[in-house]
Amino acid sequence: MKDLAGLSFDILTLRESYKSGAARPVEVIWEAYKRIAAMANNPVWIHLVPEEQALGAAQELGPPANSPLFGIPFAVKDNLDVAGLTTTAGCPAFSHVAIETAPVVQRLLAAGAILIGKTNLDQFATGLVGTRSPYGACTNVFDERYIAGGSSSGSAVAVSAGLVSFALGTDTAGSGRVPAAFANIIGLKPTRGALSSRGVVPACRSLDCVSIFSLTADDAETVFAISMNYDNRDPYSRRFRDPAQIPAQFRIGIPGSQILDLVENEYRAMFAQAAARFASLGHSLIQVDVQPFLSTAELLYNGPWVAERFASVGKFIKEHPQDVHPVVRDIILGGEKFSASAVFEGQYRLEELRKQTDAVWDIVDVLLLPTTPDIYRLAQVEQEPVSLNSRLGTFTNFTNLLDLAAIAVPAGFRANGLPFGITILGSAYSDLGLLALSRSYLSSLRPPLGATKVS
């Protein structure tokens, strides 16, 4: 086998390597498993496809012209079903062998992508820290003393470390964006229902989104285009509407200083630099009131939407309390206390806040925010597992409640070598505009791809 240690796994590079003959899919898959073995101490994987099976899939690929993801290695979070593989949702006692592959995964396989395995997560996708897993806490790929973020921790680490080209996660409260920020990669949280969520172990079924982790905005768009499909067997699936026009110059909403005071000092300075870069690219910066968004965020875990998590797995947890992570157990069982009237009161409050956020969308095309206010060490999260997790959701928890699309984008590095990330948000079906704006920004910034040192 060729030595491909220096080969970037971004989709464009692999396509060019296959076309030129510099690499073959079998060699890339072999290299993927070599890299995985070198990172064996980081619990990225819950289930790895046997290497011989993945190599066999690479050998059996059809013509590249018929396979837009020809020979591209990928991973899926272990709350998505793949026929014949165990789905655990991060809980061994809950595990079951899937009979049917989730449609979003099947579309990628049909496009020629090679599944490498299923990744670690905060149990039942309940957490933004990546530490609530009986399979071990994924550590940050830049500094093992720090969290990887969650709940899609393994998916983000796998992409950032160059183990796979892209990975699927899920995002209810920020699980597709927080880990992306901590891994220096793209985290696309599509419009709700654009990707089928059939075959996903639900967290909040009415809000859950399948998300995409990738090294580049181009890769995210490629995977999004292939995996997007209306699913008439998914009651929350929606037909995607292309935007009438993507503006050449965006009106970008940014928060005022009072909101940015919630952010760690170095993050705050880096956010100002990111905003200035957008302005230098010809976009307009407009200060807006983001408090209604943050008030909406509080509803997700302090309001009746926790009852939806209880509706998903509460019965199992009550029957198997000893098999569930104590923090996850307490959060989800807390959903049982909400009455039917409380659910309606929560809906009424959400609509009041939605009206307030509508005023923002009248004057801007997108909203720019730090992805998180800070990052924490594993030891800190162990001491304060709930409060620090909650703080990480400050700028993410409102997104699905308000039916927004979002993309987490790398935005530089702190002095200690840890990455900083921004998130660009837009109304439903703004996904392609968000990708275009991200692509322009990243072309100017030219950050390294994940932790691979390739730019």
GROMACS .gro file of C-alpha atoms in nm:
model
  455
    1MET     CA    1   0.000   0.000   0.000
    2LYS     CA    2   0.112   0.356  -0.071
    3ASP     CA    3   0.209   0.579   0.217
    4LEU     CA    4  -0.073   0.837   0.230
    5ALA     CA    5   0.012   0.981   0.572
    6GLY     CA    6   0.022   1.337   0.437
    7LEU     CA    7  -0.295   1.312   0.228
    8SER     CA    8  -0.582   1.539   0.328
    9PHE     CA    9  -0.914   1.357   0.344
   10ASP     CA   10  -1.123   1.653   0.230
   11ILE     CA   11  -1.352   1.543  -0.052
   12LEU     CA   12  -1.200   1.764  -0.322
   13THR     CA   13  -0.848   1.636  -0.252
   14LEU     CA   14  -0.959   1.273  -0.256
   15ARG     CA   15  -1.151   1.322  -0.580
   16GLU     CA   16  -0.843   1.475  -0.743
   17SER     CA   17  -0.621   1.198  -0.607
   18TYR     CA   18  -0.850   0.929  -0.747
   19LYS     CA   19  -0.874   1.104  -1.082
   20SER     CA   20  -0.496   1.142  -1.116
   21GLY     CA   21  -0.419   0.794  -0.990
   22ALA     CA   22  -0.225   0.928  -0.693
   23ALA     CA   23  -0.445   0.717  -0.465
   24ARG     CA   24  -0.707   0.445  -0.487
   25PRO     CA   25  -1.007   0.400  -0.254
   26VAL     CA   26  -0.858   0.082  -0.107
   27GLU     CA   27  -0.542   0.272  -0.017
   28VAL     CA   28  -0.739   0.557   0.140
   29ILE     CA   29  -0.945   0.317   0.352
   30TRP     CA   30  -0.627   0.139   0.460
   31GLU     CA   31  -0.480   0.477   0.559
   32ALA     CA   32  -0.798   0.564   0.752
   33TYR     CA   33  -0.764   0.253   0.969
   34LYS     CA   34  -0.394   0.324   1.019
   35ARG     CA   35  -0.482   0.671   1.151
   36ILE     CA   36  -0.758   0.528   1.369
   37ALA     CA   37  -0.515   0.281   1.528
   38ALA     CA   38  -0.278   0.567   1.609
   39MET     CA   39  -0.560   0.741   1.801
   40ALA     CA   40  -0.682   0.435   1.987
   41ASN     CA   41  -0.653   0.607   2.326
   42ASN     CA   42  -0.925   0.859   2.236
   43PRO     CA   43  -1.267   0.683   2.256
   44VAL     CA   44  -1.395   0.819   1.925
   45TRP     CA   45  -1.570   0.500   1.818
   46ILE     CA   46  -1.847   0.287   1.962
   47HIS     CA   47  -1.845   0.052   1.664
   48LEU     CA   48  -1.579   0.023   1.393
   49VAL     CA   49  -1.667  -0.156   1.072
   50PRO     CA   50  -1.412  -0.440   1.042
   51GLU     CA   51  -1.124  -0.320   0.828
   52GLU     CA   52  -1.156  -0.609   0.582
   53GLN     CA   53  -1.525  -0.527   0.534
   54ALA     CA   54  -1.453  -0.160   0.461
   55LEU     CA   55  -1.171  -0.257   0.223
   56GLY     CA   56  -1.409  -0.496   0.050
   57ALA     CA   57  -1.664  -0.218   0.007
   58ALA     CA   58  -1.394  -0.001  -0.150
   59GLN     CA   59  -1.299  -0.278  -0.393
   60GLU     CA   60  -1.660  -0.328  -0.498
   61LEU     CA   61  -1.729   0.035  -0.590
   62GLY     CA   62  -1.886   0.103  -0.926
   63PRO     CA   63  -1.761   0.361  -1.178
   64PRO     CA   64  -1.660   0.696  -1.025
   65ALA     CA   65  -1.883   0.885  -1.269
   66ASN     CA   66  -2.190   0.726  -1.112
   67SER     CA   67  -2.075   0.785  -0.754
   68PRO     CA   68  -2.038   1.148  -0.640
   69LEU     CA   69  -1.887   1.027  -0.311
   70PHE     CA   70  -1.676   0.757  -0.475
   71GLY     CA   71  -1.442   0.610  -0.213
   72ILE     CA   72  -1.500   0.883   0.047
   73PRO     CA   73  -1.469   0.751   0.406
   74PHE     CA   74  -1.731   0.871   0.655
   75ALA     CA   75  -1.872   0.805   1.000
   76VAL     CA   76  -2.212   0.835   1.167
   77LYS     CA   77  -2.307   0.917   1.522
   78ASP     CA   78  -2.429   0.611   1.708
   79ASN     CA   79  -2.786   0.729   1.737
   80LEU     CA   80  -2.841   0.672   1.364
   81ASP     CA   81  -2.937   0.328   1.240
   82VAL     CA   82  -2.726   0.124   1.001
   83ALA     CA   83  -2.876  -0.213   0.912
   84GLY     CA   84  -2.691  -0.499   1.076
   85LEU     CA   85  -2.502  -0.275   1.318
   86THR     CA   86  -2.588  -0.205   1.680
   87THR     CA   87  -2.737   0.133   1.768
   88THR     CA   88  -2.659   0.227   2.130
   89ALA     CA   89  -2.736   0.601   2.158
   90GLY     CA   90  -2.450   0.587   2.406
   91CYS     CA   91  -2.629   0.342   2.637
   92PRO     CA   92  -2.528  -0.028   2.618
   93ALA     CA   93  -2.848  -0.145   2.787
   94PHE     CA   94  -3.055   0.037   2.524
   95SER     CA   95  -2.864  -0.112   2.231
   96HIS     CA   96  -3.036  -0.297   1.948
   97VAL     CA   97  -2.935  -0.424   1.607
   98ALA     CA   98  -3.085  -0.201   1.340
   99ILE     CA   99  -3.303  -0.369   1.079
  100GLU     CA  100  -3.310  -0.075   0.838
  101THR     CA  101  -3.051   0.190   0.751
  102ALA     CA  102  -3.150   0.550   0.817
  103PRO     CA  103  -3.240   0.706   0.478
  104VAL     CA  104  -2.985   0.985   0.520
  105VAL     CA  105  -2.710   0.726   0.564
  106GLN     CA  106  -2.839   0.511   0.279
  107ARG     CA  107  -2.820   0.801   0.036
  108LEU     CA  108  -2.452   0.850   0.121
  109LEU     CA  109  -2.375   0.481   0.080
  110ALA     CA  110  -2.557   0.480  -0.254
  111ALA     CA  111  -2.338   0.773  -0.363
  112GLY     CA  112  -2.024   0.563  -0.309
  113ALA     CA  113  -1.920   0.672   0.041
  114ILE     CA  114  -1.753   0.407   0.260
  115LEU     CA  115  -1.879   0.374   0.617
  116ILE     CA  116  -1.594   0.341   0.866
  117GLY     CA  117  -1.792   0.324   1.188
  118LYS     CA  118  -2.028   0.471   1.444
  119THR     CA  119  -1.908   0.738   1.681
  120ASN     CA  120  -1.927   0.818   2.050
  121LEU     CA  121  -2.177   1.066   2.193
  122ASP     CA  122  -2.325   1.210   2.507
  123GLN     CA  123  -2.579   0.947   2.609
  124PHE     CA  124  -2.916   0.987   2.436
  125ALA     CA  125  -2.770   1.298   2.268
  126THR     CA  126  -2.826   1.485   2.594
  127GLY     CA  127  -2.532   1.717   2.648
  128LEU     CA  128  -2.297   1.964   2.484
  129VAL     CA  129  -1.983   1.848   2.664
  130GLY     CA  130  -1.903   1.502   2.522
  131THR     CA  131  -1.834   1.356   2.868
  132ARG     CA  132  -2.163   1.178   2.939
  133SER     CA  133  -2.078   0.845   2.779
  134PRO     CA  134  -2.012   0.504   2.936
  135TYR     CA  135  -1.775   0.443   2.645
  136GLY     CA  136  -1.546   0.717   2.776
  137ALA     CA  137  -1.519   1.090   2.717
  138CYS     CA  138  -1.373   1.195   2.383
  139THR     CA  139  -1.092   1.440   2.444
  140ASN     CA  140  -1.019   1.753   2.247
  141VAL     CA  141  -0.801   1.678   1.947
  142PHE     CA  142  -0.587   1.987   2.019
  143ASP     CA  143  -0.540   1.934   2.394
  144GLU     CA  144  -0.653   1.619   2.573
  145ARG     CA  145  -0.713   1.811   2.895
  146TYR     CA  146  -1.013   1.981   2.732
  147ILE     CA  147  -1.356   1.859   2.628
  148ALA     CA  148  -1.437   1.773   2.269
  149GLY     CA  149  -1.790   1.911   2.300
  150GLY     CA  150  -2.108   1.717   2.247
  151SER     CA  151  -2.324   1.551   2.201
  152SER     CA  152  -2.170   1.455   1.864
  153SER     CA  153  -1.820   1.436   2.012
  154GLY     CA  154  -1.685   1.135   1.823
  155SER     CA  155  -1.807   1.259   1.485
  156ALA     CA  156  -1.630   1.594   1.525
  157VAL     CA  157  -1.304   1.442   1.648
  158ALA     CA  158  -1.303   1.185   1.366
  159VAL     CA  159  -1.328   1.459   1.102
  160SER     CA  160  -1.086   1.701   1.267
  161ALA     CA  161  -0.819   1.433   1.310
  162GLY     CA  162  -0.848   1.330   0.945
  163LEU     CA  163  -0.980   0.981   1.024
  164VAL     CA  164  -1.273   1.033   0.784
  165SER     CA  165  -1.371   1.296   0.530
  166PHE     CA  166  -1.704   1.383   0.690
  167ALA     CA  167  -1.940   1.257   0.955
  168LEU     CA  168  -2.305   1.279   1.045
  169GLY     CA  169  -2.415   1.399   1.384
  170THR     CA  170  -2.743   1.521   1.524
  171ASP     CA  171  -2.831   1.865   1.656
  172THR     CA  172  -3.118   1.950   1.889
  173ALA     CA  173  -2.954   2.206   2.117
  174GLY     CA  174  -2.620   2.264   1.946
  175SER     CA  175  -2.472   1.915   1.921
  176GLY     CA  176  -2.369   1.970   1.559
  177ARG     CA  177  -2.207   2.308   1.626
  178VAL     CA  178  -2.037   2.307   1.966
  179PRO     CA  179  -1.809   2.008   1.884
  180ALA     CA  180  -1.731   2.164   1.545
  181ALA     CA  181  -1.612   2.483   1.714
  182PHE     CA  182  -1.388   2.287   1.950
  183ALA     CA  183  -1.248   2.083   1.659
  184ASN     CA  184  -1.180   2.366   1.409
  185ILE     CA  185  -1.417   2.223   1.148
  186ILE     CA  186  -1.746   2.300   0.975
  187GLY     CA  187  -2.068   2.203   1.152
  188LEU     CA  188  -2.376   2.245   0.933
  189LYS     CA  189  -2.710   2.238   1.116
  190PRO     CA  190  -2.953   2.226   0.824
  191THR     CA  191  -3.306   2.358   0.810
  192ARG     CA  192  -3.526   2.139   1.025
  193GLY     CA  193  -3.663   1.851   0.817
  194ALA     CA  194  -3.434   1.904   0.517
  195LEU     CA  195  -3.258   1.577   0.601
  196SER     CA  196  -3.473   1.284   0.704
  197SER     CA  197  -3.452   1.202   1.074
  198ARG     CA  198  -3.609   0.861   1.030
  199GLY     CA  199  -3.377   0.604   1.180
  200VAL     CA  200  -3.251   0.847   1.446
  201VAL     CA  201  -3.303   0.771   1.815
  202PRO     CA  202  -3.503   1.083   1.903
  203ALA     CA  203  -3.404   1.337   2.164
  204CYS     CA  204  -3.674   1.598   2.095
  205ARG     CA  205  -3.837   1.451   1.789
  206SER     CA  206  -4.003   1.774   1.678
  207LEU     CA  207  -3.668   1.957   1.686
  208ASP     CA  208  -3.402   1.698   1.599
  209CYS     CA  209  -3.185   1.758   1.293
  210VAL     CA  210  -2.922   1.539   1.132
  211SER     CA  211  -2.608   1.753   1.105
  212ILE     CA  212  -2.293   1.741   0.893
  213PHE     CA  213  -1.931   1.773   1.006
  214SER     CA  214  -1.671   1.842   0.739
  215LEU     CA  215  -1.330   1.994   0.682
  216THR     CA  216  -1.453   2.255   0.431
  217ALA     CA  217  -1.771   2.442   0.343
  218ASP     CA  218  -1.757   2.287  -0.005
  219ASP     CA  219  -1.758   1.940   0.149
  220ALA     CA  220  -2.053   2.028   0.371
  221GLU     CA  221  -2.248   2.150   0.068
  222THR     CA  222  -2.163   1.834  -0.127
  223VAL     CA  223  -2.284   1.607   0.152
  224PHE     CA  224  -2.590   1.824   0.214
  225ALA     CA  225  -2.695   1.811  -0.152
  226ILE     CA  226  -2.665   1.432  -0.162
  227SER     CA  227  -2.827   1.355   0.172
  228MET     CA  228  -3.115   1.603   0.140
  229ASN     CA  229  -3.439   1.435   0.032
  230TYR     CA  230  -3.807   1.457   0.120
  231ASP     CA  231  -3.909   1.145   0.314
  232ASN     CA  232  -4.282   1.077   0.319
  233ARG     CA  233  -4.229   0.824   0.600
  234ASP     CA  234  -4.083   1.091   0.828
  235PRO     CA  235  -4.363   1.312   0.966
  236TYR     CA  236  -4.116   1.598   1.021
  237SER     CA  237  -3.960   1.586   0.674
  238ARG     CA  238  -4.001   1.900   0.461
  239ARG     CA  239  -3.945   1.975   0.095
  240PHE     CA  240  -3.643   2.202   0.068
  241ARG     CA  241  -3.700   2.538  -0.097
  242ASP     CA  242  -3.405   2.691  -0.280
  243PRO     CA  243  -3.355   3.061  -0.202
  244ALA     CA  244  -3.478   3.301  -0.467
  245GLN     CA  245  -3.141   3.474  -0.461
  246ILE     CA  246  -2.825   3.466  -0.250
  247PRO     CA  247  -2.711   3.824  -0.186
  248ALA     CA  248  -2.365   3.930  -0.297
  249GLN     CA  249  -2.335   4.142   0.017
  250PHE     CA  250  -2.507   4.021   0.332
  251ARG     CA  251  -2.660   4.231   0.606
  252ILE     CA  252  -2.504   4.067   0.911
  253GLY     CA  253  -2.656   4.111   1.255
  254ILE     CA  254  -2.413   4.120   1.546
  255PRO     CA  255  -2.483   4.142   1.920
  256GLY     CA  256  -2.411   4.444   2.134
  257SER     CA  257  -2.145   4.468   2.403
  258GLN     CA  258  -2.381   4.365   2.682
  259ILE     CA  259  -2.432   4.023   2.523
  260LEU     CA  260  -2.065   3.987   2.434
  261ASP     CA  261  -1.982   4.044   2.801
  262LEU     CA  262  -2.110   3.687   2.847
  263VAL     CA  263  -1.815   3.565   2.639
  264GLU     CA  264  -1.463   3.485   2.760
  265ASN     CA  265  -1.224   3.776   2.696
  266GLU     CA  266  -1.007   3.616   2.428
  267TYR     CA  267  -1.313   3.475   2.252
  268ARG     CA  268  -1.468   3.822   2.258
  269ALA     CA  269  -1.164   3.977   2.090
  270MET     CA  270  -1.156   3.701   1.829
  271PHE     CA  271  -1.525   3.749   1.757
  272ALA     CA  272  -1.458   4.119   1.691
  273GLN     CA  273  -1.182   4.019   1.449
  274ALA     CA  274  -1.417   3.779   1.268
  275ALA     CA  275  -1.684   4.047   1.236
  276ALA     CA  276  -1.427   4.292   1.101
  277ARG     CA  277  -1.321   4.036   0.840
  278PHE     CA  278  -1.679   4.008   0.717
  279ALA     CA  279  -1.694   4.388   0.692
  280SER     CA  280  -1.369   4.391   0.494
  281LEU     CA  281  -1.532   4.150   0.247
  282GLY     CA  282  -1.802   4.407   0.174
  283HIS     CA  283  -2.078   4.290   0.406
  284SER     CA  284  -2.276   4.524   0.633
  285LEU     CA  285  -2.260   4.484   1.011
  286ILE     CA  286  -2.577   4.584   1.195
  287GLN     CA  287  -2.603   4.572   1.573
  288VAL     CA  288  -2.923   4.396   1.678
  289ASP     CA  289  -3.100   4.295   1.996
  290VAL     CA  290  -3.033   3.922   2.042
  291GLN     CA  291  -3.189   3.897   2.388
  292PRO     CA  292  -3.513   3.741   2.250
  293PHE     CA  293  -3.299   3.464   2.098
  294LEU     CA  294  -3.125   3.401   2.430
  295SER     CA  295  -3.459   3.402   2.613
  296THR     CA  296  -3.582   3.141   2.367
  297ALA     CA  297  -3.273   2.931   2.442
  298GLU     CA  298  -3.376   2.907   2.806
  299LEU     CA  299  -3.699   2.730   2.709
  300LEU     CA  300  -3.522   2.420   2.578
  301TYR     CA  301  -3.406   2.281   2.911
  302ASN     CA  302  -3.592   2.504   3.156
  303GLY     CA  303  -3.924   2.464   2.977
  304PRO     CA  304  -4.154   2.180   2.871
  305TRP     CA  305  -3.939   2.061   2.579
  306VAL     CA  306  -3.762   1.842   2.835
  307ALA     CA  307  -4.092   1.651   2.844
  308GLU     CA  308  -4.031   1.559   2.480
  309ARG     CA  309  -3.705   1.392   2.580
  310PHE     CA  310  -3.900   1.202   2.845
  311ALA     CA  311  -4.151   1.097   2.579
  312SER     CA  312  -3.863   0.955   2.374
  313VAL     CA  313  -3.674   0.745   2.631
  314GLY     CA  314  -3.830   0.817   2.969
  315LYS     CA  315  -3.998   0.476   2.997
  316PHE     CA  316  -3.666   0.299   2.932
  317ILE     CA  317  -3.484   0.515   3.187
  318LYS     CA  318  -3.746   0.451   3.456
  319GLU     CA  319  -3.710   0.078   3.396
  320HIS     CA  320  -3.327   0.085   3.380
  321PRO     CA  321  -3.217   0.378   3.601
  322GLN     CA  322  -2.888   0.212   3.695
  323ASP     CA  323  -2.790   0.181   3.328
  324VAL     CA  324  -2.815   0.553   3.253
  325HIS     CA  325  -2.560   0.827   3.317
  326PRO     CA  326  -2.679   1.005   3.634
  327VAL     CA  327  -2.679   1.355   3.482
  328VAL     CA  328  -2.866   1.235   3.172
  329ARG     CA  329  -3.109   1.041   3.390
  330ASP     CA  330  -3.189   1.341   3.607
  331ILE     CA  331  -3.240   1.573   3.310
  332ILE     CA  332  -3.473   1.342   3.120
  333LEU     CA  333  -3.673   1.222   3.419
  334GLY     CA  334  -3.722   1.588   3.506
  335GLY     CA  335  -3.940   1.612   3.198
  336GLU     CA  336  -4.209   1.401   3.362
  337LYS     CA  337  -4.311   1.688   3.590
  338PHE     CA  338  -4.447   1.908   3.311
  339SER     CA  339  -4.825   1.915   3.279
  340ALA     CA  340  -5.017   1.941   2.953
  341SER     CA  341  -5.100   2.302   3.036
  342ALA     CA  342  -4.730   2.377   3.090
  343VAL     CA  343  -4.658   2.249   2.741
  344PHE     CA  344  -4.911   2.492   2.594
  345GLU     CA  345  -4.778   2.776   2.808
  346GLY     CA  346  -4.433   2.701   2.670
  347GLN     CA  347  -4.567   2.712   2.315
  348TYR     CA  348  -4.734   3.047   2.383
  349ARG     CA  349  -4.410   3.190   2.522
  350LEU     CA  350  -4.217   3.060   2.222
  351GLU     CA  351  -4.452   3.235   1.980
  352GLU     CA  352  -4.419   3.561   2.174
  353LEU     CA  353  -4.042   3.539   2.146
  354ARG     CA  354  -4.061   3.441   1.780
  355LYS     CA  355  -4.247   3.765   1.708
  356GLN     CA  356  -3.969   3.957   1.880
  357THR     CA  357  -3.699   3.780   1.677
  358ASP     CA  358  -3.892   3.851   1.356
  359ALA     CA  359  -3.801   4.216   1.402
  360VAL     CA  360  -3.435   4.120   1.368
  361TRP     CA  361  -3.492   3.930   1.043
  362ASP     CA  362  -3.664   4.238   0.900
  363ILE     CA  363  -3.330   4.422   0.896
  364VAL     CA  364  -3.063   4.150   0.853
  365ASP     CA  365  -3.004   3.848   0.631
  366VAL     CA  366  -2.800   3.648   0.882
  367LEU     CA  367  -2.699   3.660   1.246
  368LEU     CA  368  -2.334   3.622   1.354
  369LEU     CA  369  -2.251   3.489   1.701
  370PRO     CA  370  -1.970   3.312   1.883
  371THR     CA  371  -2.051   2.942   1.874
  372THR     CA  372  -1.984   2.913   2.248
  373PRO     CA  373  -1.892   3.159   2.524
  374ASP     CA  374  -1.591   2.950   2.633
  375ILE     CA  375  -1.435   2.602   2.645
  376TYR     CA  376  -1.368   2.394   2.956
  377ARG     CA  377  -1.128   2.133   3.084
  378LEU     CA  378  -1.257   1.784   3.151
  379ALA     CA  379  -1.187   1.837   3.522
  380GLN     CA  380  -1.400   2.152   3.527
  381VAL     CA  381  -1.697   1.974   3.368
  382GLU     CA  382  -1.662   1.689   3.615
  383GLN     CA  383  -1.697   1.941   3.898
  384GLU     CA  384  -1.984   2.139   3.738
  385PRO     CA  385  -2.152   1.905   3.487
  386VAL     CA  386  -2.481   2.092   3.451
  387SER     CA  387  -2.399   2.462   3.479
  388LEU     CA  388  -2.103   2.455   3.238
  389ASN     CA  389  -2.297   2.244   2.990
  390SER     CA  390  -2.581   2.497   3.006
  391ARG     CA  391  -2.343   2.786   2.940
  392LEU     CA  392  -2.216   2.617   2.625
  393GLY     CA  393  -2.570   2.634   2.485
  394THR     CA  394  -2.605   3.011   2.528
  395PHE     CA  395  -2.582   3.080   2.154
  396THR     CA  396  -2.714   2.748   2.022
  397ASN     CA  397  -3.018   2.629   2.219
  398PHE     CA  398  -3.265   2.861   2.046
  399THR     CA  399  -3.189   2.759   1.687
  400ASN     CA  400  -3.430   2.473   1.630
  401LEU     CA  401  -3.703   2.622   1.846
  402LEU     CA  402  -3.703   2.924   1.611
  403ASP     CA  403  -3.671   2.710   1.296
  404LEU     CA  404  -3.336   2.853   1.190
  405ALA     CA  405  -3.051   2.707   0.986
  406ALA     CA  406  -2.696   2.748   1.115
  407ILE     CA  407  -2.336   2.675   1.029
  408ALA     CA  408  -2.043   2.666   1.272
  409VAL     CA  409  -1.724   2.796   1.110
  410PRO     CA  410  -1.359   2.801   1.226
  411ALA     CA  411  -1.235   3.150   1.316
  412GLY     CA  412  -0.879   3.120   1.444
  413PHE     CA  413  -0.691   2.999   1.751
  414ARG     CA  414  -0.644   3.121   2.103
  415ALA     CA  415  -0.297   3.177   2.247
  416ASN     CA  416  -0.315   2.831   2.410
  417GLY     CA  417  -0.364   2.663   2.071
  418LEU     CA  418  -0.734   2.585   2.110
  419PRO     CA  419  -0.965   2.683   1.824
  420PHE     CA  420  -1.234   2.949   1.830
  421GLY     CA  421  -1.548   2.926   1.621
  422ILE     CA  422  -1.830   3.148   1.502
  423THR     CA  423  -2.180   3.054   1.395
  424ILE     CA  424  -2.378   3.211   1.112
  425LEU     CA  425  -2.755   3.171   1.142
  426GLY     CA  426  -3.037   3.237   0.899
  427SER     CA  427  -3.404   3.167   0.855
  428ALA     CA  428  -3.531   2.829   0.738
  429TYR     CA  429  -3.407   2.733   0.389
  430SER     CA  430  -3.115   2.978   0.406
  431ASP     CA  431  -2.868   2.687   0.410
  432LEU     CA  432  -2.712   2.757   0.070
  433GLY     CA  433  -2.664   3.123   0.153
  434LEU     CA  434  -2.497   3.032   0.482
  435LEU     CA  435  -2.264   2.796   0.298
  436ALA     CA  436  -2.180   3.063   0.039
  437LEU     CA  437  -2.102   3.321   0.307
  438SER     CA  438  -1.893   3.070   0.502
  439ARG     CA  439  -1.699   2.978   0.190
  440SER     CA  440  -1.616   3.343   0.123
  441TYR     CA  441  -1.503   3.399   0.481
  442LEU     CA  442  -1.286   3.086   0.491
  443SER     CA  443  -1.126   3.170   0.156
  444SER     CA  444  -1.010   3.494   0.315
  445LEU     CA  445  -0.902   3.340   0.647
  446ARG     CA  446  -0.749   3.015   0.511
  447PRO     CA  447  -0.744   2.827   0.842
  448PRO     CA  448  -0.591   2.479   0.873
  449LEU     CA  449  -0.837   2.196   0.806
  450GLY     CA  450  -0.932   2.062   1.146
  451ALA     CA  451  -0.627   1.940   1.336
  452THR     CA  452  -0.456   1.810   1.022
  453LYS     CA  453  -0.224   2.111   0.967
  454VAL     CA  454  -0.338   2.117   0.602
  455SER     CA  455  -0.483   2.452   0.489
   0.00000   0.00000   0.00000
